[in-house]
Short mmCIF file of C-alpha atoms in Angstrom, two decimals:
data_model
loop_
_atom_site.label_atom_id
_atom_site.label_comp_id
_atom_site.label_asym_id
_atom_site.label_seq_id
_atom_site.Cartn_x
_atom_site.Cartn_y
_atom_site.Cartn_z
CA MET Q 1 -8.96 -13.13 39.25
CA GLY Q 2 -9.85 -10.84 35.93
CA ARG Q 3 -13.19 -9.79 34.78
CA ARG Q 4 -16.24 -11.77 34.66
CA TRP Q 5 -17.76 -12.64 31.60
CA PHE Q 6 -21.23 -14.13 31.11
CA GLU Q 7 -21.41 -16.64 28.45
CA LEU Q 8 -25.28 -17.75 27.14
CA GLY Q 9 -25.25 -21.34 25.59
CA LEU Q 10 -27.51 -22.88 22.86
CA SER Q 11 -27.68 -25.12 20.07
CA VAL Q 12 -29.81 -24.21 16.91
CA PRO Q 13 -31.36 -26.10 13.32
CA GLU Q 14 -28.78 -24.04 10.92
CA ARG Q 15 -31.89 -22.66 9.06
CA PHE Q 16 -32.51 -20.64 12.00
CA ALA Q 17 -28.63 -19.87 12.87
CA ASP Q 18 -28.47 -16.74 11.45
CA ALA Q 19 -31.49 -15.18 12.97
CA VAL Q 20 -30.49 -16.09 16.31
CA GLU Q 21 -27.01 -14.55 15.77
CA SER Q 22 -27.87 -11.89 14.56
CA PHE Q 23 -30.80 -11.42 17.73
CA LEU Q 24 -28.20 -12.38 20.03
CA PHE Q 25 -26.27 -8.99 18.94
CA ASP Q 26 -29.19 -7.34 19.94
CA LEU Q 27 -29.12 -8.47 23.30
CA GLY Q 28 -25.90 -7.07 23.11
CA THR Q 29 -23.29 -10.13 23.04
CA THR Q 30 -19.30 -8.56 22.22
CA GLY Q 31 -18.90 -11.82 20.83
CA LEU Q 32 -19.64 -15.55 19.71
CA GLU Q 33 -18.17 -18.60 19.57
CA ILE Q 34 -20.06 -21.13 16.76
CA ARG Q 35 -19.45 -24.42 16.75
CA GLU Q 36 -20.46 -26.05 13.18
CA ALA Q 37 -22.20 -29.58 13.10
CA PRO Q 38 -24.40 -31.18 10.38
CA GLY Q 39 -27.73 -29.17 10.39
CA SER Q 40 -26.35 -27.26 13.31
CA ARG Q 41 -24.69 -24.64 15.56
CA ARG Q 42 -23.73 -24.45 19.04
CA LEU Q 43 -23.68 -20.87 19.77
CA LEU Q 44 -21.61 -19.33 23.16
CA ALA Q 45 -22.31 -15.78 23.00
CA TYR Q 46 -20.68 -13.55 25.83
CA PHE Q 47 -21.95 -10.65 27.01
CA ARG Q 48 -20.53 -8.12 30.21
CA ARG Q 49 -23.75 -7.80 31.59
CA PRO Q 50 -26.41 -11.02 32.48
CA PRO Q 51 -28.70 -11.15 28.89
CA ASP Q 52 -32.11 -11.14 28.51
CA VAL Q 53 -33.01 -14.73 28.49
CA ARG Q 54 -36.71 -14.63 28.78
CA LEU Q 55 -36.36 -12.64 25.85
CA LEU Q 56 -34.33 -14.71 23.81
CA ARG Q 57 -36.94 -17.48 25.12
CA SER Q 58 -39.89 -15.95 23.46
CA TYR Q 59 -37.72 -14.76 20.33
CA LEU Q 60 -36.92 -18.18 19.92
CA ARG Q 61 -40.62 -19.61 20.06
CA GLU Q 62 -42.09 -17.14 18.06
CA LEU Q 63 -39.32 -17.87 15.41
CA GLY Q 64 -40.17 -21.78 16.08
CA VAL Q 65 -36.71 -23.12 17.20
CA GLY Q 66 -37.76 -26.64 18.95
CA ARG Q 67 -36.15 -27.16 22.71
CA HIS Q 68 -35.62 -23.21 23.09
CA GLY Q 69 -35.54 -23.91 26.99
CA ARG Q 70 -32.30 -25.71 26.58
CA LEU Q 71 -30.45 -22.69 27.53
CA ARG Q 72 -27.03 -22.45 29.33
CA LEU Q 73 -26.07 -19.55 31.34
CA ARG Q 74 -23.20 -18.75 33.22
CA SER Q 75 -20.56 -16.73 34.75
CA VAL Q 76 -16.94 -17.34 33.12
CA ASP Q 77 -13.32 -15.81 34.31
CA GLU Q 78 -11.81 -13.99 31.16
CA ARG Q 79 -8.63 -15.77 31.38
CA GLU Q 80 -10.53 -18.78 31.02
CA TRP Q 81 -12.21 -17.59 27.90
CA LYS Q 82 -8.69 -16.46 26.37
CA ASN Q 83 -7.25 -20.66 27.64
CA ARG Q 84 -10.39 -22.01 25.68
CA TRP Q 85 -10.26 -19.52 22.53
CA LYS Q 86 -6.37 -21.16 21.86
CA SER Q 87 -7.40 -24.79 22.38
CA SER Q 88 -10.20 -24.87 20.12
CA PHE Q 89 -8.24 -23.11 17.43
CA PRO Q 90 -4.99 -24.84 16.18
CA PRO Q 91 -3.11 -23.72 13.42
CA LEU Q 92 -5.02 -26.10 10.18
CA GLU Q 93 -2.80 -27.20 7.09
CA ILE Q 94 -5.67 -26.76 3.91
CA GLY Q 95 -5.71 -28.49 0.86
CA ALA Q 96 -1.80 -28.22 -0.09
CA THR Q 97 -1.34 -24.64 0.22
CA TRP Q 98 -3.09 -23.00 3.08
CA TYR Q 99 -1.64 -22.66 6.35
CA VAL Q 100 -4.23 -20.85 8.74
CA CYS Q 101 -3.76 -19.56 12.18
CA PRO Q 102 -4.33 -17.58 15.32
CA PRO Q 103 -1.78 -14.63 15.83
CA TRP Q 104 -0.10 -16.38 18.31
CA SER Q 105 0.83 -19.12 16.84
CA ARG Q 106 4.51 -18.92 16.10
CA GLY Q 107 5.87 -21.63 13.12
CA GLY Q 108 4.72 -23.91 11.64
CA GLY Q 109 3.00 -24.15 7.78
CA ALA Q 110 6.78 -24.23 6.16
CA GLY Q 111 6.21 -24.07 1.85
CA ARG Q 112 2.11 -23.15 2.55
CA VAL Q 113 1.12 -19.81 2.29
CA ARG Q 114 -0.24 -18.38 6.15
CA ILE Q 115 -3.84 -16.80 6.95
CA VAL Q 116 -3.27 -15.47 10.31
CA LEU Q 117 -6.82 -14.56 11.40
CA ASP Q 118 -8.39 -13.65 15.00
CA PRO Q 119 -10.58 -16.02 16.35
CA GLY Q 120 -12.28 -13.86 18.47
CA LEU Q 121 -15.41 -13.49 16.94
CA ALA Q 122 -15.42 -17.07 15.97
CA PHE Q 123 -16.69 -17.48 12.23
CA GLY Q 124 -14.62 -18.05 9.36
CA THR Q 125 -11.30 -19.78 11.04
CA GLY Q 126 -11.39 -22.76 8.30
CA GLN Q 127 -12.55 -24.75 11.14
CA HIS Q 128 -15.84 -26.12 9.36
CA PRO Q 129 -15.15 -28.02 6.06
CA THR Q 130 -17.49 -25.49 4.17
CA THR Q 131 -14.53 -22.90 4.77
CA ARG Q 132 -11.96 -25.94 3.53
CA GLN Q 133 -14.27 -26.98 0.41
CA THR Q 134 -14.39 -23.37 -0.94
CA LEU Q 135 -10.92 -22.54 -0.09
CA VAL Q 136 -9.70 -25.59 -1.97
CA LEU Q 137 -12.16 -25.31 -4.68
CA ALA Q 138 -12.14 -21.63 -5.35
CA GLU Q 139 -7.71 -21.94 -5.94
CA ARG Q 140 -8.16 -25.17 -8.26
CA TRP Q 141 -10.53 -23.13 -10.77
CA LEU Q 142 -9.18 -19.76 -10.38
CA PRO Q 143 -9.54 -18.13 -13.39
CA ASP Q 144 -6.59 -17.01 -15.63
CA PRO Q 145 -6.24 -13.76 -15.48
CA CYS Q 146 -8.91 -12.75 -12.51
CA PRO Q 147 -8.65 -9.08 -12.07
CA SER Q 148 -11.64 -9.67 -9.44
CA ALA Q 149 -13.39 -11.38 -7.68
CA LEU Q 150 -16.72 -11.97 -5.07
CA ASP Q 151 -16.75 -13.06 -1.70
CA VAL Q 152 -20.55 -12.92 -0.08
CA GLY Q 153 -20.98 -13.23 3.24
CA THR Q 154 -17.24 -12.94 4.15
CA GLY Q 155 -17.34 -13.31 7.56
CA SER Q 156 -13.71 -12.96 9.03
CA GLY Q 157 -12.61 -12.50 5.14
CA ILE Q 158 -10.39 -16.02 5.40
CA LEU Q 159 -11.68 -16.72 1.30
CA ALA Q 160 -11.64 -12.73 0.59
CA ILE Q 161 -7.73 -12.97 2.01
CA ALA Q 162 -6.52 -16.06 0.31
CA LEU Q 163 -7.99 -14.74 -2.96
CA ALA Q 164 -5.79 -11.73 -2.62
CA LYS Q 165 -2.99 -14.07 -1.88
CA LEU Q 166 -3.88 -16.18 -5.09
CA GLY Q 167 -2.79 -12.72 -7.12
CA VAL Q 168 -6.44 -11.25 -7.08
CA PRO Q 169 -6.02 -7.81 -7.58
CA ARG Q 170 -9.36 -6.63 -6.22
CA VAL Q 171 -11.83 -8.51 -3.86
CA VAL Q 172 -15.17 -7.01 -3.52
CA ALA Q 173 -16.36 -8.55 0.51
CA VAL Q 174 -20.05 -8.16 1.13
CA ASP Q 175 -21.60 -8.91 4.54
CA VAL Q 176 -24.55 -7.45 5.52
CA ASP Q 177 -23.19 -8.14 9.34
CA PRO Q 178 -20.86 -4.54 10.52
CA GLN Q 179 -19.10 -6.72 12.94
CA ALA Q 180 -18.65 -9.32 10.46
CA LEU Q 181 -17.28 -6.28 7.99
CA GLU Q 182 -15.27 -5.13 10.84
CA SER Q 183 -13.26 -7.87 11.46
CA ALA Q 184 -12.49 -8.90 8.00
CA ARG Q 185 -10.54 -5.27 7.74
CA ARG Q 186 -8.83 -6.15 10.89
CA ASN Q 187 -7.37 -9.78 9.30
CA ALA Q 188 -7.24 -8.55 6.44
CA GLY Q 189 -4.96 -5.85 7.53
CA ARG Q 190 -3.24 -8.47 9.99
CA ASN Q 191 -2.10 -9.93 7.09
CA ARG Q 192 -1.32 -7.04 4.45
CA VAL Q 193 -3.88 -7.13 2.21
CA LEU Q 194 -6.25 -4.59 3.39
CA ARG Q 195 -5.24 -2.50 -0.19
CA ASN Q 196 -6.76 -5.24 -2.36
CA LEU Q 197 -9.82 -5.55 -0.53
CA GLU Q 198 -13.11 -3.25 -0.80
CA PHE Q 199 -15.86 -3.94 1.91
CA HIS Q 200 -20.03 -3.36 0.96
CA SER Q 201 -22.79 -4.41 3.61
CA SER Q 202 -25.22 -5.95 0.28
CA LEU Q 203 -25.05 -6.91 -3.20
CA GLU Q 204 -27.42 -3.59 -3.69
CA GLU Q 205 -24.38 -1.37 -3.12
CA ILE Q 206 -22.62 -3.16 -5.90
CA GLU Q 207 -25.42 -3.85 -8.58
CA GLY Q 208 -23.84 -3.11 -12.14
CA ARG Q 209 -20.54 -4.61 -11.89
CA THR Q 210 -19.29 -8.28 -12.76
CA PHE Q 211 -16.70 -11.10 -11.79
CA PRO Q 212 -15.14 -13.55 -13.09
CA LEU Q 213 -14.98 -15.18 -9.28
CA VAL Q 214 -17.95 -15.32 -6.95
CA LEU Q 215 -17.79 -17.27 -3.98
CA ALA Q 216 -20.94 -18.27 -1.85
CA ASN Q 217 -20.30 -20.20 1.81
CA LEU Q 218 -23.87 -19.40 3.00
CA GLU Q 219 -26.41 -21.82 3.62
CA ARG Q 220 -29.19 -23.34 1.12
CA ASP Q 221 -31.83 -20.87 1.63
CA PRO Q 222 -29.19 -18.13 1.36
CA LEU Q 223 -27.96 -19.95 -1.90
CA LEU Q 224 -31.72 -19.43 -3.15
CA ARG Q 225 -32.86 -16.39 -2.28
CA LEU Q 226 -29.79 -14.98 -4.02
CA ARG Q 227 -29.62 -16.95 -7.25
CA ALA Q 228 -30.31 -13.96 -9.60
CA PRO Q 229 -28.23 -10.94 -7.88
CA ILE Q 230 -24.92 -13.70 -7.91
CA GLU Q 231 -26.28 -14.15 -11.67
CA ARG Q 232 -26.55 -10.14 -12.59
CA LEU Q 233 -22.92 -9.69 -10.68
CA SER Q 234 -21.77 -12.75 -12.73
CA GLU Q 235 -20.49 -12.57 -16.46
CA PRO Q 236 -20.91 -15.39 -19.08
CA GLY Q 237 -18.22 -17.43 -18.55
CA SER Q 238 -17.18 -17.01 -14.77
CA ARG Q 239 -16.97 -19.65 -12.31
CA LEU Q 240 -19.11 -19.67 -9.11
CA VAL Q 241 -17.67 -21.78 -6.02
CA ALA Q 242 -20.98 -22.78 -3.87
CA ALA Q 243 -20.65 -24.23 -0.23
CA GLY Q 244 -23.27 -24.68 2.93
CA LEU Q 245 -25.10 -27.62 1.36
CA LEU Q 246 -26.28 -30.47 2.80
CA VAL Q 247 -26.14 -33.76 1.21
CA GLU Q 248 -30.23 -33.84 1.57
CA ASP Q 249 -29.73 -29.98 -0.35
CA VAL Q 250 -27.97 -30.91 -3.60
CA GLU Q 251 -30.92 -31.38 -5.93
CA THR Q 252 -33.09 -28.01 -4.84
CA PHE Q 253 -29.73 -26.24 -5.36
CA ARG Q 254 -28.86 -28.32 -8.97
CA LYS Q 255 -32.78 -27.37 -10.20
CA ALA Q 256 -32.00 -23.70 -9.18
CA TYR Q 257 -28.91 -22.83 -10.47
CA GLY Q 258 -28.94 -25.46 -13.56
CA ARG Q 259 -30.10 -23.49 -16.22
CA LYS Q 260 -27.12 -20.50 -16.07
CA TRP Q 261 -24.37 -22.94 -14.60
CA ARG Q 262 -22.63 -26.05 -15.85
CA GLU Q 263 -21.28 -28.06 -12.84
CA ILE Q 264 -17.47 -28.15 -13.12
CA GLU Q 265 -16.56 -30.00 -9.58
CA SER Q 266 -18.65 -31.20 -6.48
CA THR Q 267 -16.47 -32.16 -3.39
CA GLU Q 268 -18.44 -33.69 0.29
CA GLU Q 269 -17.19 -33.76 3.81
CA ASP Q 270 -19.12 -34.47 6.97
CA GLY Q 271 -22.59 -33.82 5.68
CA TRP Q 272 -21.42 -30.66 3.08
CA VAL Q 273 -21.31 -31.06 -0.22
CA ALA Q 274 -19.96 -28.00 -2.39
CA PHE Q 275 -19.96 -27.29 -5.90
CA ALA Q 276 -17.55 -25.58 -8.32
CA LEU Q 277 -19.60 -24.17 -11.15
CA GLU Q 278 -18.96 -22.53 -14.78
CA ARG Q 279 -21.50 -19.73 -16.31
CA ARG Q 280 -22.90 -20.77 -19.58
CA ASP Q 281 -21.62 -18.29 -22.29
CA GLY Q 282 -24.13 -16.73 -23.35
CA THR Q 283 -26.26 -16.66 -20.51
#
């Protein structure tokens, strides 16, 4: 028998998910499995030692998360965990170009550009509609030329890696989560594009720079909160791909971004909407 892990499972509304994920890392989780659904996330957090469930329940009550008592804690064998990872992350063809697969995948993806990702941290594997939408729109509306690009909320680094593989020589990847940045660095090395990527933990670190392309696969609240910084980091005529919006968020997003951005395409999949926008010249 292999080593034992403790698996803590809970479901939270989408708007609380980032805060809860951060708290789980504060509790000592070594990794998260994230299963997306419209409006919510199922979180499976893994620990070496039993976590303080009472502390988590208290935090959920303070946050206002409903059904905070529905937590499940169980002991799992390390081999069971690894086998489930493999079954939950099959290779995936995205659009006309991409073949996203885990390191253990062999073969497949003939004629496609291969992106190899370690799913151990479970964010940005291409399984969620917003990642697929962003990949397709980013390729379709890539400026020509595109000497640099910005990926806001890089997660696993999948989008930044894709841009590098499309020929963008300098891609700036930003994420507030240090474990996400470490995951993105490892994945960039695995895909042999590390020299093309630059990593930062906040947009303030790159203040004063501008980019012809910005990717922001976030959620409604972060997109609204970061509107002004994103505008400062773009330039007249630049393009923005924004994803992570539910259908009910669309009008709010359009009102917030409509003054400085012109909509050039939108897509919808399973209740998720993504936009390709172009900044109006002279603004």
